[in-house]
Amino acid sequence: MVRNVASEMAALEAEDFHLLSGVEQGMRFSEWVNRGKLPEFANLTAENVDYRLDRCADRGLLERRTIQYEGYKLTFEGYDALALHTFAERGTIEGVGAPLGVGKESDVYEVQSYTPFALKFHREGYTNFREVMREREYTADRDHVSWLYTARKAAEREYDALETLYPDVSVPRPIDHNRHAIVMEKIDGVELSRADLDDDQVLGVCDLVLQEVARAFDAGYVHADMSEYNVFVASDGVCVFDWPQAVSTDHENAVDLLERDVENVLGYFHRKYPRRMAETPESDAIADAIADAEFESIDDVTP
């Protein structure tokens, strides 16, 4: 888990953010930014750069390397600080609260504004960079790809999907986006994987999830990573989250990815509630109904 840097923000000065932005700019061209280029990138004097480097490195916002030359790169904490600074300047958030969830590819916190929101930091590439490079198509045509790029692109893709889908699909309402971070509606409910449904709720909840998959497809998106871990269940329905791997329905593999999403949803319900799911149609029949804009309920799909 990347450390929460919210407590450091009050101690940082405007020139510290100039330096961090300068390192960010330099990382577009190389993983490690030569110290000699930082005054130009950060628009600071060499003396001020020296002072700011120590301040930011001591706070864990920068990492230093001195093998071939003295170079610096942002840590994820440094990247978080830049995004938080931008959100604060825009008036999007006023403070960062407790963590809501920590995963392999993201950290989510409650944030204060005129109402509580959720702040999601994308972490793609932080611990599994090679895997992300293989699996994410937005890295395919890049000669130099850093974790900044993969995390930022994941956030951009997710935010674009949320803006397109909301409110016609039950997804978190998008509020703001900067770099690798998204501010969105804070959803109340329990993760589907942890929900303990009564027998008479199983088919209904499964229907609700598949109906959101169908609405998303109708709106032009396939989630492409559906599982019991990215659906919230509440008294008023379900909400589907985590959309960074979403693809448009005109993608060459869209139908295959839709079939996989449906199979994942049905597979979970079959494993946890086998007795209630015994008579349901196969996943390919349901996926076909969704692709043909004919899905309304599992009961209506011909096996």
PDB file of C-alpha atoms in Angstrom:
ATOM      1  CA  MET A   1       0.000   0.000   0.000  1.00  0.00           C
ATOM      2  CA  VAL A   2       1.266   3.456  -0.918  1.00  0.00           C
ATOM      3  CA  ARG A   3       1.425   5.803   2.056  1.00  0.00           C
ATOM      4  CA  ASN A   4      -1.316   8.424   2.381  1.00  0.00           C
ATOM      5  CA  VAL A   5       0.389  11.802   1.839  1.00  0.00           C
ATOM      6  CA  ALA A   6      -2.598  13.965   2.837  1.00  0.00           C
ATOM      7  CA  SER A   7      -0.916  14.848   6.139  1.00  0.00           C
ATOM      8  CA  GLU A   8       2.111  16.254   4.274  1.00  0.00           C
ATOM      9  CA  MET A   9       0.161  18.682   2.111  1.00  0.00           C
ATOM     10  CA  ALA A  10       0.000  21.574   4.571  1.00  0.00           C
ATOM     11  CA  ALA A  11       3.797  21.566   4.949  1.00  0.00           C
ATOM     12  CA  LEU A  12       4.473  21.754   1.199  1.00  0.00           C
ATOM     13  CA  GLU A  13       5.099  25.123  -0.460  1.00  0.00           C
ATOM     14  CA  ALA A  14       4.296  26.346  -3.964  1.00  0.00           C
ATOM     15  CA  GLU A  15       7.896  25.835  -5.101  1.00  0.00           C
ATOM     16  CA  ASP A  16       7.801  22.220  -3.894  1.00  0.00           C
ATOM     17  CA  PHE A  17       4.956  21.579  -6.304  1.00  0.00           C
ATOM     18  CA  HIS A  18       6.903  23.376  -9.059  1.00  0.00           C
ATOM     19  CA  LEU A  19       9.737  20.923  -8.490  1.00  0.00           C
ATOM     20  CA  LEU A  20       7.454  17.883  -8.427  1.00  0.00           C
ATOM     21  CA  SER A  21       5.804  19.080 -11.643  1.00  0.00           C
ATOM     22  CA  GLY A  22       9.241  19.525 -13.198  1.00  0.00           C
ATOM     23  CA  VAL A  23      10.205  15.955 -12.346  1.00  0.00           C
ATOM     24  CA  GLU A  24       6.861  14.798 -13.747  1.00  0.00           C
ATOM     25  CA  GLN A  25       7.586  16.626 -17.001  1.00  0.00           C
ATOM     26  CA  GLY A  26      11.060  15.110 -17.234  1.00  0.00           C
ATOM     27  CA  MET A  27       9.685  11.602 -16.697  1.00  0.00           C
ATOM     28  CA  ARG A  28       7.872  11.892 -20.015  1.00  0.00           C
ATOM     29  CA  PHE A  29      11.273  11.338 -21.639  1.00  0.00           C
ATOM     30  CA  SER A  30      13.150   9.073 -19.231  1.00  0.00           C
ATOM     31  CA  GLU A  31      12.539   7.102 -16.061  1.00  0.00           C
ATOM     32  CA  TRP A  32      15.162   9.087 -14.123  1.00  0.00           C
ATOM     33  CA  VAL A  33      15.375  12.847 -14.629  1.00  0.00           C
ATOM     34  CA  ASN A  34      18.888  14.294 -14.670  1.00  0.00           C
ATOM     35  CA  ARG A  35      19.352  16.746 -11.821  1.00  0.00           C
ATOM     36  CA  GLY A  36      20.980  19.232 -14.189  1.00  0.00           C
ATOM     37  CA  LYS A  37      17.765  19.559 -16.194  1.00  0.00           C
ATOM     38  CA  LEU A  38      15.493  20.227 -13.233  1.00  0.00           C
ATOM     39  CA  PRO A  39      15.934  24.046 -13.070  1.00  0.00           C
ATOM     40  CA  GLU A  40      14.599  24.252 -16.635  1.00  0.00           C
ATOM     41  CA  PHE A  41      11.785  21.736 -16.119  1.00  0.00           C
ATOM     42  CA  ALA A  42      10.692  23.251 -12.788  1.00  0.00           C
ATOM     43  CA  ASN A  43      11.346  26.909 -13.686  1.00  0.00           C
ATOM     44  CA  LEU A  44      13.387  27.321 -10.501  1.00  0.00           C
ATOM     45  CA  THR A  45      16.938  28.456  -9.798  1.00  0.00           C
ATOM     46  CA  ALA A  46      19.574  25.768  -9.275  1.00  0.00           C
ATOM     47  CA  GLU A  47      19.860  26.783  -5.624  1.00  0.00           C
ATOM     48  CA  ASN A  48      16.111  26.529  -5.099  1.00  0.00           C
ATOM     49  CA  VAL A  49      16.084  23.138  -6.815  1.00  0.00           C
ATOM     50  CA  ASP A  50      18.735  21.888  -4.375  1.00  0.00           C
ATOM     51  CA  TYR A  51      16.654  23.028  -1.423  1.00  0.00           C
ATOM     52  CA  ARG A  52      13.405  21.608  -2.781  1.00  0.00           C
ATOM     53  CA  LEU A  53      14.980  18.255  -3.669  1.00  0.00           C
ATOM     54  CA  ASP A  54      15.941  17.676  -0.057  1.00  0.00           C
ATOM     55  CA  ARG A  55      12.509  18.720   1.223  1.00  0.00           C
ATOM     56  CA  CYS A  56      10.641  16.469  -1.185  1.00  0.00           C
ATOM     57  CA  ALA A  57      12.992  13.501  -0.871  1.00  0.00           C
ATOM     58  CA  ASP A  58      12.813  13.645   2.930  1.00  0.00           C
ATOM     59  CA  ARG A  59       9.030  13.393   2.670  1.00  0.00           C
ATOM     60  CA  GLY A  60       9.205  10.384   0.372  1.00  0.00           C
ATOM     61  CA  LEU A  61       7.844  12.265  -2.654  1.00  0.00           C
ATOM     62  CA  LEU A  62      10.953  11.717  -4.778  1.00  0.00           C
ATOM     63  CA  GLU A  63      13.405   8.887  -5.252  1.00  0.00           C
ATOM     64  CA  ARG A  64      17.102   9.525  -5.944  1.00  0.00           C
ATOM     65  CA  ARG A  65      19.565   7.460  -8.014  1.00  0.00           C
ATOM     66  CA  THR A  66      23.288   8.094  -8.473  1.00  0.00           C
ATOM     67  CA  ILE A  67      24.552   5.154 -10.560  1.00  0.00           C
ATOM     68  CA  GLN A  68      25.449   6.832 -13.885  1.00  0.00           C
ATOM     69  CA  TYR A  69      24.254  10.330 -13.061  1.00  0.00           C
ATOM     70  CA  GLU A  70      22.270  11.927 -10.292  1.00  0.00           C
ATOM     71  CA  GLY A  71      18.661  11.396 -11.275  1.00  0.00           C
ATOM     72  CA  TYR A  72      15.264  11.741  -9.665  1.00  0.00           C
ATOM     73  CA  LYS A  73      11.809  10.317 -10.217  1.00  0.00           C
ATOM     74  CA  LEU A  74       8.457  10.747  -8.552  1.00  0.00           C
ATOM     75  CA  THR A  75       7.241   8.154  -6.118  1.00  0.00           C
ATOM     76  CA  PHE A  76       3.533   7.367  -6.163  1.00  0.00           C
ATOM     77  CA  GLU A  77       3.306   9.557  -3.046  1.00  0.00           C
ATOM     78  CA  GLY A  78       4.751  12.432  -5.067  1.00  0.00           C
ATOM     79  CA  TYR A  79       2.262  11.838  -7.850  1.00  0.00           C
ATOM     80  CA  ASP A  80      -0.553  11.684  -5.279  1.00  0.00           C
ATOM     81  CA  ALA A  81       0.589  15.030  -3.864  1.00  0.00           C
ATOM     82  CA  LEU A  82       0.391  16.671  -7.296  1.00  0.00           C
ATOM     83  CA  ALA A  83      -3.132  15.357  -7.894  1.00  0.00           C
ATOM     84  CA  LEU A  84      -4.301  16.379  -4.400  1.00  0.00           C
ATOM     85  CA  HIS A  85      -2.834  19.859  -4.906  1.00  0.00           C
ATOM     86  CA  THR A  86      -4.769  20.259  -8.153  1.00  0.00           C
ATOM     87  CA  PHE A  87      -8.038  19.048  -6.615  1.00  0.00           C
ATOM     88  CA  ALA A  88      -7.569  21.458  -3.696  1.00  0.00           C
ATOM     89  CA  GLU A  89      -6.852  24.387  -6.034  1.00  0.00           C
ATOM     90  CA  ARG A  90     -10.012  23.596  -8.014  1.00  0.00           C
ATOM     91  CA  GLY A  91     -12.055  23.393  -4.814  1.00  0.00           C
ATOM     92  CA  THR A  92     -13.035  19.793  -5.565  1.00  0.00           C
ATOM     93  CA  ILE A  93     -11.992  18.442  -2.176  1.00  0.00           C
ATOM     94  CA  GLU A  94     -11.266  19.971   1.202  1.00  0.00           C
ATOM     95  CA  GLY A  95      -9.686  17.057   3.045  1.00  0.00           C
ATOM     96  CA  VAL A  96      -8.832  13.367   2.881  1.00  0.00           C
ATOM     97  CA  GLY A  97     -10.305  10.888   5.322  1.00  0.00           C
ATOM     98  CA  ALA A  98     -10.125   7.177   5.986  1.00  0.00           C
ATOM     99  CA  PRO A  99      -9.338   4.536   3.371  1.00  0.00           C
ATOM    100  CA  LEU A 100     -12.365   2.881   1.787  1.00  0.00           C
ATOM    101  CA  GLY A 101     -10.479   0.151  -0.023  1.00  0.00           C
ATOM    102  CA  VAL A 102      -6.978  -0.885  -1.004  1.00  0.00           C
ATOM    103  CA  GLY A 103      -6.365  -3.155  -3.968  1.00  0.00           C
ATOM    104  CA  LYS A 104      -3.644  -4.329  -6.290  1.00  0.00           C
ATOM    105  CA  GLU A 105      -4.315  -1.555  -8.781  1.00  0.00           C
ATOM    106  CA  SER A 106      -5.927   1.252  -6.754  1.00  0.00           C
ATOM    107  CA  ASP A 107      -6.304   2.927  -3.376  1.00  0.00           C
ATOM    108  CA  VAL A 108      -9.636   4.561  -2.483  1.00  0.00           C
ATOM    109  CA  TYR A 109     -10.195   7.148   0.256  1.00  0.00           C
ATOM    110  CA  GLU A 110     -13.156   9.072   1.552  1.00  0.00           C
ATOM    111  CA  VAL A 111     -12.704  12.793   0.909  1.00  0.00           C
ATOM    112  CA  GLN A 112     -14.516  15.811   2.256  1.00  0.00           C
ATOM    113  CA  SER A 113     -16.284  18.341   0.076  1.00  0.00           C
ATOM    114  CA  TYR A 114     -19.830  19.738   0.240  1.00  0.00           C
ATOM    115  CA  THR A 115     -20.697  16.035   0.634  1.00  0.00           C
ATOM    116  CA  PRO A 116     -18.467  12.984   1.162  1.00  0.00           C
ATOM    117  CA  PHE A 117     -16.907  11.691  -2.063  1.00  0.00           C
ATOM    118  CA  ALA A 118     -14.582   8.833  -2.909  1.00  0.00           C
ATOM    119  CA  LEU A 119     -11.076   9.544  -4.211  1.00  0.00           C
ATOM    120  CA  LYS A 120      -9.505   6.774  -6.254  1.00  0.00           C
ATOM    121  CA  PHE A 121      -5.766   6.716  -6.961  1.00  0.00           C
ATOM    122  CA  HIS A 122      -4.873   4.351  -9.783  1.00  0.00           C
ATOM    123  CA  ARG A 123      -1.762   2.249  -9.070  1.00  0.00           C
ATOM    124  CA  GLU A 124      -1.413   0.306 -12.330  1.00  0.00           C
ATOM    125  CA  GLY A 125       2.222  -0.500 -12.942  1.00  0.00           C
ATOM    126  CA  TYR A 126       3.367   0.108  -9.370  1.00  0.00           C
ATOM    127  CA  THR A 127       3.924  -3.545  -8.429  1.00  0.00           C
ATOM    128  CA  ASN A 128       2.994  -5.383 -11.629  1.00  0.00           C
ATOM    129  CA  PHE A 129       4.377  -3.177 -14.393  1.00  0.00           C
ATOM    130  CA  ARG A 130       5.294  -6.034 -16.768  1.00  0.00           C
ATOM    131  CA  GLU A 131       1.837  -7.555 -16.468  1.00  0.00           C
ATOM    132  CA  VAL A 132       0.188  -4.199 -17.164  1.00  0.00           C
ATOM    133  CA  MET A 133       2.437  -3.676 -20.188  1.00  0.00           C
ATOM    134  CA  ARG A 134       1.275  -7.028 -21.585  1.00  0.00           C
ATOM    135  CA  GLU A 135      -2.420  -6.636 -20.886  1.00  0.00           C
ATOM    136  CA  ARG A 136      -3.255  -2.963 -21.449  1.00  0.00           C
ATOM    137  CA  GLU A 137      -3.622  -1.972 -25.071  1.00  0.00           C
ATOM    138  CA  TYR A 138      -2.865   1.693 -24.382  1.00  0.00           C
ATOM    139  CA  THR A 139       0.808   0.771 -23.807  1.00  0.00           C
ATOM    140  CA  ALA A 140       1.234  -1.064 -27.107  1.00  0.00           C
ATOM    141  CA  ASP A 141       2.502   1.811 -29.244  1.00  0.00           C
ATOM    142  CA  ARG A 142       4.732   3.528 -26.688  1.00  0.00           C
ATOM    143  CA  ASP A 143       8.525   3.326 -26.749  1.00  0.00           C
ATOM    144  CA  HIS A 144       8.925   4.746 -23.241  1.00  0.00           C
ATOM    145  CA  VAL A 145       6.183   3.765 -20.804  1.00  0.00           C
ATOM    146  CA  SER A 146       6.351   4.572 -17.096  1.00  0.00           C
ATOM    147  CA  TRP A 147       3.984   3.704 -14.299  1.00  0.00           C
ATOM    148  CA  LEU A 148       2.891   7.372 -14.404  1.00  0.00           C
ATOM    149  CA  TYR A 149       1.648   6.831 -17.933  1.00  0.00           C
ATOM    150  CA  THR A 150      -0.147   3.543 -17.256  1.00  0.00           C
ATOM    151  CA  ALA A 151      -1.825   4.858 -14.096  1.00  0.00           C
ATOM    152  CA  ARG A 152      -2.834   8.132 -15.765  1.00  0.00           C
ATOM    153  CA  LYS A 153      -4.229   6.371 -18.834  1.00  0.00           C
ATOM    154  CA  ALA A 154      -6.197   3.947 -16.643  1.00  0.00           C
ATOM    155  CA  ALA A 155      -7.753   6.883 -14.785  1.00  0.00           C
ATOM    156  CA  GLU A 156      -8.557   8.680 -18.032  1.00  0.00           C
ATOM    157  CA  ARG A 157     -10.239   5.607 -19.477  1.00  0.00           C
ATOM    158  CA  GLU A 158     -12.260   4.985 -16.343  1.00  0.00           C
ATOM    159  CA  TYR A 159     -13.363   8.618 -16.063  1.00  0.00           C
ATOM    160  CA  ASP A 160     -14.386   8.723 -19.726  1.00  0.00           C
ATOM    161  CA  ALA A 161     -16.439   5.549 -19.237  1.00  0.00           C
ATOM    162  CA  LEU A 162     -18.150   6.910 -16.115  1.00  0.00           C
ATOM    163  CA  GLU A 163     -18.996  10.187 -17.843  1.00  0.00           C
ATOM    164  CA  THR A 164     -20.563   8.294 -20.741  1.00  0.00           C
ATOM    165  CA  LEU A 165     -22.457   5.757 -18.640  1.00  0.00           C
ATOM    166  CA  TYR A 166     -23.791   7.927 -15.812  1.00  0.00           C
ATOM    167  CA  PRO A 167     -26.711   8.170 -15.062  1.00  0.00           C
ATOM    168  CA  ASP A 168     -28.179   5.661 -17.526  1.00  0.00           C
ATOM    169  CA  VAL A 169     -26.072   2.876 -16.000  1.00  0.00           C
ATOM    170  CA  SER A 170     -25.731   2.424 -12.254  1.00  0.00           C
ATOM    171  CA  VAL A 171     -22.116   3.552 -11.824  1.00  0.00           C
ATOM    172  CA  PRO A 172     -20.554   6.047  -9.400  1.00  0.00           C
ATOM    173  CA  ARG A 173     -21.213   9.633 -10.486  1.00  0.00           C
ATOM    174  CA  PRO A 174     -17.918  11.131 -11.745  1.00  0.00           C
ATOM    175  CA  ILE A 175     -16.954  14.438 -10.096  1.00  0.00           C
ATOM    176  CA  ASP A 176     -13.417  15.347 -11.192  1.00  0.00           C
ATOM    177  CA  HIS A 177     -10.263  13.832 -12.650  1.00  0.00           C
ATOM    178  CA  ASN A 178      -6.562  14.739 -12.550  1.00  0.00           C
ATOM    179  CA  ARG A 179      -3.531  12.667 -13.503  1.00  0.00           C
ATOM    180  CA  HIS A 180      -4.047   9.159 -12.037  1.00  0.00           C
ATOM    181  CA  ALA A 181      -6.842  10.154  -9.650  1.00  0.00           C
ATOM    182  CA  ILE A 182     -10.629  10.298  -9.881  1.00  0.00           C
ATOM    183  CA  VAL A 183     -13.088  11.913  -7.490  1.00  0.00           C
ATOM    184  CA  MET A 184     -16.470  10.232  -7.661  1.00  0.00           C
ATOM    185  CA  GLU A 185     -19.648   9.604  -5.753  1.00  0.00           C
ATOM    186  CA  LYS A 186     -19.209   7.569  -2.573  1.00  0.00           C
ATOM    187  CA  ILE A 187     -21.408   4.483  -2.889  1.00  0.00           C
ATOM    188  CA  ASP A 188     -23.098   2.906   0.107  1.00  0.00           C
ATOM    189  CA  GLY A 189     -23.566  -0.825   0.053  1.00  0.00           C
ATOM    190  CA  VAL A 190     -21.722  -4.101   0.426  1.00  0.00           C
ATOM    191  CA  GLU A 191     -19.455  -5.741  -2.110  1.00  0.00           C
ATOM    192  CA  LEU A 192     -21.256  -8.575  -3.896  1.00  0.00           C
ATOM    193  CA  SER A 193     -18.515 -11.006  -2.843  1.00  0.00           C
ATOM    194  CA  ARG A 194     -19.370 -10.311   0.806  1.00  0.00           C
ATOM    195  CA  ALA A 195     -23.146 -10.156   0.446  1.00  0.00           C
ATOM    196  CA  ASP A 196     -25.139 -13.021   1.927  1.00  0.00           C
ATOM    197  CA  LEU A 197     -28.288 -13.162  -0.171  1.00  0.00           C
ATOM    198  CA  ASP A 198     -31.470 -14.962   0.837  1.00  0.00           C
ATOM    199  CA  ASP A 199     -32.719 -17.625  -1.552  1.00  0.00           C
ATOM    200  CA  ASP A 200     -35.480 -15.392  -2.855  1.00  0.00           C
ATOM    201  CA  GLN A 201     -32.969 -12.597  -3.603  1.00  0.00           C
ATOM    202  CA  VAL A 202     -30.418 -14.529  -5.654  1.00  0.00           C
ATOM    203  CA  LEU A 203     -32.024 -14.490  -9.096  1.00  0.00           C
ATOM    204  CA  GLY A 204     -33.210 -10.923  -8.624  1.00  0.00           C
ATOM    205  CA  VAL A 205     -29.762  -9.589  -7.767  1.00  0.00           C
ATOM    206  CA  CYS A 206     -28.172 -11.586 -10.582  1.00  0.00           C
ATOM    207  CA  ASP A 207     -30.727 -10.048 -12.943  1.00  0.00           C
ATOM    208  CA  LEU A 208     -29.905  -6.558 -11.667  1.00  0.00           C
ATOM    209  CA  VAL A 209     -26.192  -7.026 -12.349  1.00  0.00           C
ATOM    210  CA  LEU A 210     -26.793  -8.398 -15.835  1.00  0.00           C
ATOM    211  CA  GLN A 211     -29.226  -5.578 -16.586  1.00  0.00           C
ATOM    212  CA  GLU A 212     -26.453  -3.067 -15.823  1.00  0.00           C
ATOM    213  CA  VAL A 213     -24.106  -5.006 -18.121  1.00  0.00           C
ATOM    214  CA  ALA A 214     -26.803  -4.753 -20.807  1.00  0.00           C
ATOM    215  CA  ARG A 215     -27.348  -1.024 -20.238  1.00  0.00           C
ATOM    216  CA  ALA A 216     -23.615  -0.412 -20.470  1.00  0.00           C
ATOM    217  CA  PHE A 217     -23.438  -2.346 -23.734  1.00  0.00           C
ATOM    218  CA  ASP A 218     -26.350  -0.325 -25.087  1.00  0.00           C
ATOM    219  CA  ALA A 219     -24.490   2.861 -24.063  1.00  0.00           C
ATOM    220  CA  GLY A 220     -21.392   1.712 -25.931  1.00  0.00           C
ATOM    221  CA  TYR A 221     -19.187   0.027 -23.315  1.00  0.00           C
ATOM    222  CA  VAL A 222     -18.142  -3.423 -22.160  1.00  0.00           C
ATOM    223  CA  HIS A 223     -16.751  -3.521 -18.611  1.00  0.00           C
ATOM    224  CA  ALA A 224     -14.205  -6.232 -19.562  1.00  0.00           C
ATOM    225  CA  ASP A 225     -13.342  -7.068 -15.941  1.00  0.00           C
ATOM    226  CA  MET A 226     -16.636  -8.005 -14.306  1.00  0.00           C
ATOM    227  CA  SER A 227     -16.493  -9.975 -11.081  1.00  0.00           C
ATOM    228  CA  GLU A 228     -18.106 -10.174  -7.677  1.00  0.00           C
ATOM    229  CA  TYR A 229     -15.467  -7.707  -6.463  1.00  0.00           C
ATOM    230  CA  ASN A 230     -16.633  -4.712  -8.481  1.00  0.00           C
ATOM    231  CA  VAL A 231     -20.360  -4.710  -7.757  1.00  0.00           C
ATOM    232  CA  PHE A 232     -21.944  -3.049  -4.736  1.00  0.00           C
ATOM    233  CA  VAL A 233     -25.303  -4.342  -3.490  1.00  0.00           C
ATOM    234  CA  ALA A 234     -27.591  -2.016  -1.560  1.00  0.00           C
ATOM    235  CA  SER A 235     -31.251  -1.892  -0.604  1.00  0.00           C
ATOM    236  CA  ASP A 236     -32.054   0.217  -3.673  1.00  0.00           C
ATOM    237  CA  GLY A 237     -30.168  -1.864  -6.245  1.00  0.00           C
ATOM    238  CA  VAL A 238     -26.647  -2.548  -7.459  1.00  0.00           C
ATOM    239  CA  CYS A 239     -23.776  -0.343  -8.611  1.00  0.00           C
ATOM    240  CA  VAL A 240     -20.969  -1.467 -10.929  1.00  0.00           C
ATOM    241  CA  PHE A 241     -17.561   0.145 -10.384  1.00  0.00           C
ATOM    242  CA  ASP A 242     -13.923  -0.216 -11.550  1.00  0.00           C
ATOM    243  CA  TRP A 243     -14.061   0.620 -15.277  1.00  0.00           C
ATOM    244  CA  PRO A 244     -10.388   1.231 -16.303  1.00  0.00           C
ATOM    245  CA  GLN A 245     -10.301  -1.807 -18.597  1.00  0.00           C
ATOM    246  CA  ALA A 246     -13.604  -0.962 -20.291  1.00  0.00           C
ATOM    247  CA  VAL A 247     -13.667  -1.094 -24.090  1.00  0.00           C
ATOM    248  CA  SER A 248     -16.099   0.380 -26.569  1.00  0.00           C
ATOM    249  CA  THR A 249     -18.620  -1.904 -28.217  1.00  0.00           C
ATOM    250  CA  ASP A 250     -16.961  -1.324 -31.597  1.00  0.00           C
ATOM    251  CA  HIS A 251     -13.743  -2.900 -30.290  1.00  0.00           C
ATOM    252  CA  GLU A 252     -12.801  -6.012 -32.253  1.00  0.00           C
ATOM    253  CA  ASN A 253     -13.000  -8.160 -29.103  1.00  0.00           C
ATOM    254  CA  ALA A 254     -16.045  -6.486 -27.553  1.00  0.00           C
ATOM    255  CA  VAL A 255     -18.390  -9.457 -27.936  1.00  0.00           C
ATOM    256  CA  ASP A 256     -15.810 -11.904 -26.575  1.00  0.00           C
ATOM    257  CA  LEU A 257     -15.218  -9.634 -23.583  1.00  0.00           C
ATOM    258  CA  LEU A 258     -18.957  -9.299 -23.039  1.00  0.00           C
ATOM    259  CA  GLU A 259     -19.282 -13.096 -23.009  1.00  0.00           C
ATOM    260  CA  ARG A 260     -16.460 -13.323 -20.474  1.00  0.00           C
ATOM    261  CA  ASP A 261     -18.125 -10.708 -18.255  1.00  0.00           C
ATOM    262  CA  VAL A 262     -21.425 -12.593 -18.326  1.00  0.00           C
ATOM    263  CA  GLU A 263     -19.647 -15.878 -17.642  1.00  0.00           C
ATOM    264  CA  ASN A 264     -17.863 -14.319 -14.657  1.00  0.00           C
ATOM    265  CA  VAL A 265     -21.127 -13.014 -13.200  1.00  0.00           C
ATOM    266  CA  LEU A 266     -22.987 -16.288 -13.668  1.00  0.00           C
ATOM    267  CA  GLY A 267     -19.993 -18.304 -12.498  1.00  0.00           C
ATOM    268  CA  TYR A 268     -19.952 -16.471  -9.182  1.00  0.00           C
ATOM    269  CA  PHE A 269     -23.679 -16.987  -8.574  1.00  0.00           C
ATOM    270  CA  HIS A 270     -23.434 -20.664  -9.573  1.00  0.00           C
ATOM    271  CA  ARG A 271     -20.557 -21.240  -7.141  1.00  0.00           C
ATOM    272  CA  LYS A 272     -22.165 -19.487  -4.188  1.00  0.00           C
ATOM    273  CA  TYR A 273     -25.829 -20.302  -4.821  1.00  0.00           C
ATOM    274  CA  PRO A 274     -25.845 -23.499  -6.913  1.00  0.00           C
ATOM    275  CA  ARG A 275     -29.347 -24.607  -5.930  1.00  0.00           C
ATOM    276  CA  ARG A 276     -30.990 -21.315  -6.929  1.00  0.00           C
ATOM    277  CA  MET A 277     -29.036 -21.082 -10.210  1.00  0.00           C
ATOM    278  CA  ALA A 278     -29.539 -24.663 -11.372  1.00  0.00           C
ATOM    279  CA  GLU A 279     -32.104 -23.882 -14.098  1.00  0.00           C
ATOM    280  CA  THR A 280     -30.578 -20.710 -15.532  1.00  0.00           C
ATOM    281  CA  PRO A 281     -29.524 -20.409 -19.202  1.00  0.00           C
ATOM    282  CA  GLU A 282     -25.905 -20.695 -20.340  1.00  0.00           C
ATOM    283  CA  SER A 283     -23.777 -17.567 -20.323  1.00  0.00           C
ATOM    284  CA  ASP A 284     -23.405 -17.446 -24.124  1.00  0.00           C
ATOM    285  CA  ALA A 285     -27.200 -17.311 -24.572  1.00  0.00           C
ATOM    286  CA  ILE A 286     -27.442 -14.409 -22.133  1.00  0.00           C
ATOM    287  CA  ALA A 287     -24.501 -12.611 -23.780  1.00  0.00           C
ATOM    288  CA  ASP A 288     -26.159 -13.023 -27.174  1.00  0.00           C
ATOM    289  CA  ALA A 289     -29.376 -11.519 -25.808  1.00  0.00           C
ATOM    290  CA  ILE A 290     -27.444  -8.552 -24.409  1.00  0.00           C
ATOM    291  CA  ALA A 291     -25.549  -8.004 -27.669  1.00  0.00           C
ATOM    292  CA  ASP A 292     -28.859  -8.121 -29.572  1.00  0.00           C
ATOM    293  CA  ALA A 293     -30.436  -5.603 -27.154  1.00  0.00           C
ATOM    294  CA  GLU A 294     -33.021  -8.214 -26.142  1.00  0.00           C
ATOM    295  CA  PHE A 295     -32.059  -8.925 -22.538  1.00  0.00           C
ATOM    296  CA  GLU A 296     -34.531  -8.012 -19.811  1.00  0.00           C
ATOM    297  CA  SER A 297     -34.324 -10.956 -17.416  1.00  0.00           C
ATOM    298  CA  ILE A 298     -32.703 -14.362 -17.099  1.00  0.00           C
ATOM    299  CA  ASP A 299     -36.201 -15.879 -17.165  1.00  0.00           C
ATOM    300  CA  ASP A 300     -36.788 -14.506 -20.671  1.00  0.00           C
ATOM    301  CA  VAL A 301     -33.656 -16.021 -22.253  1.00  0.00           C
ATOM    302  CA  THR A 302     -34.198 -19.228 -24.170  1.00  0.00           C
ATOM    303  CA  PRO A 303     -31.618 -21.862 -23.084  1.00  0.00           C
TER     304      PRO A 303
END
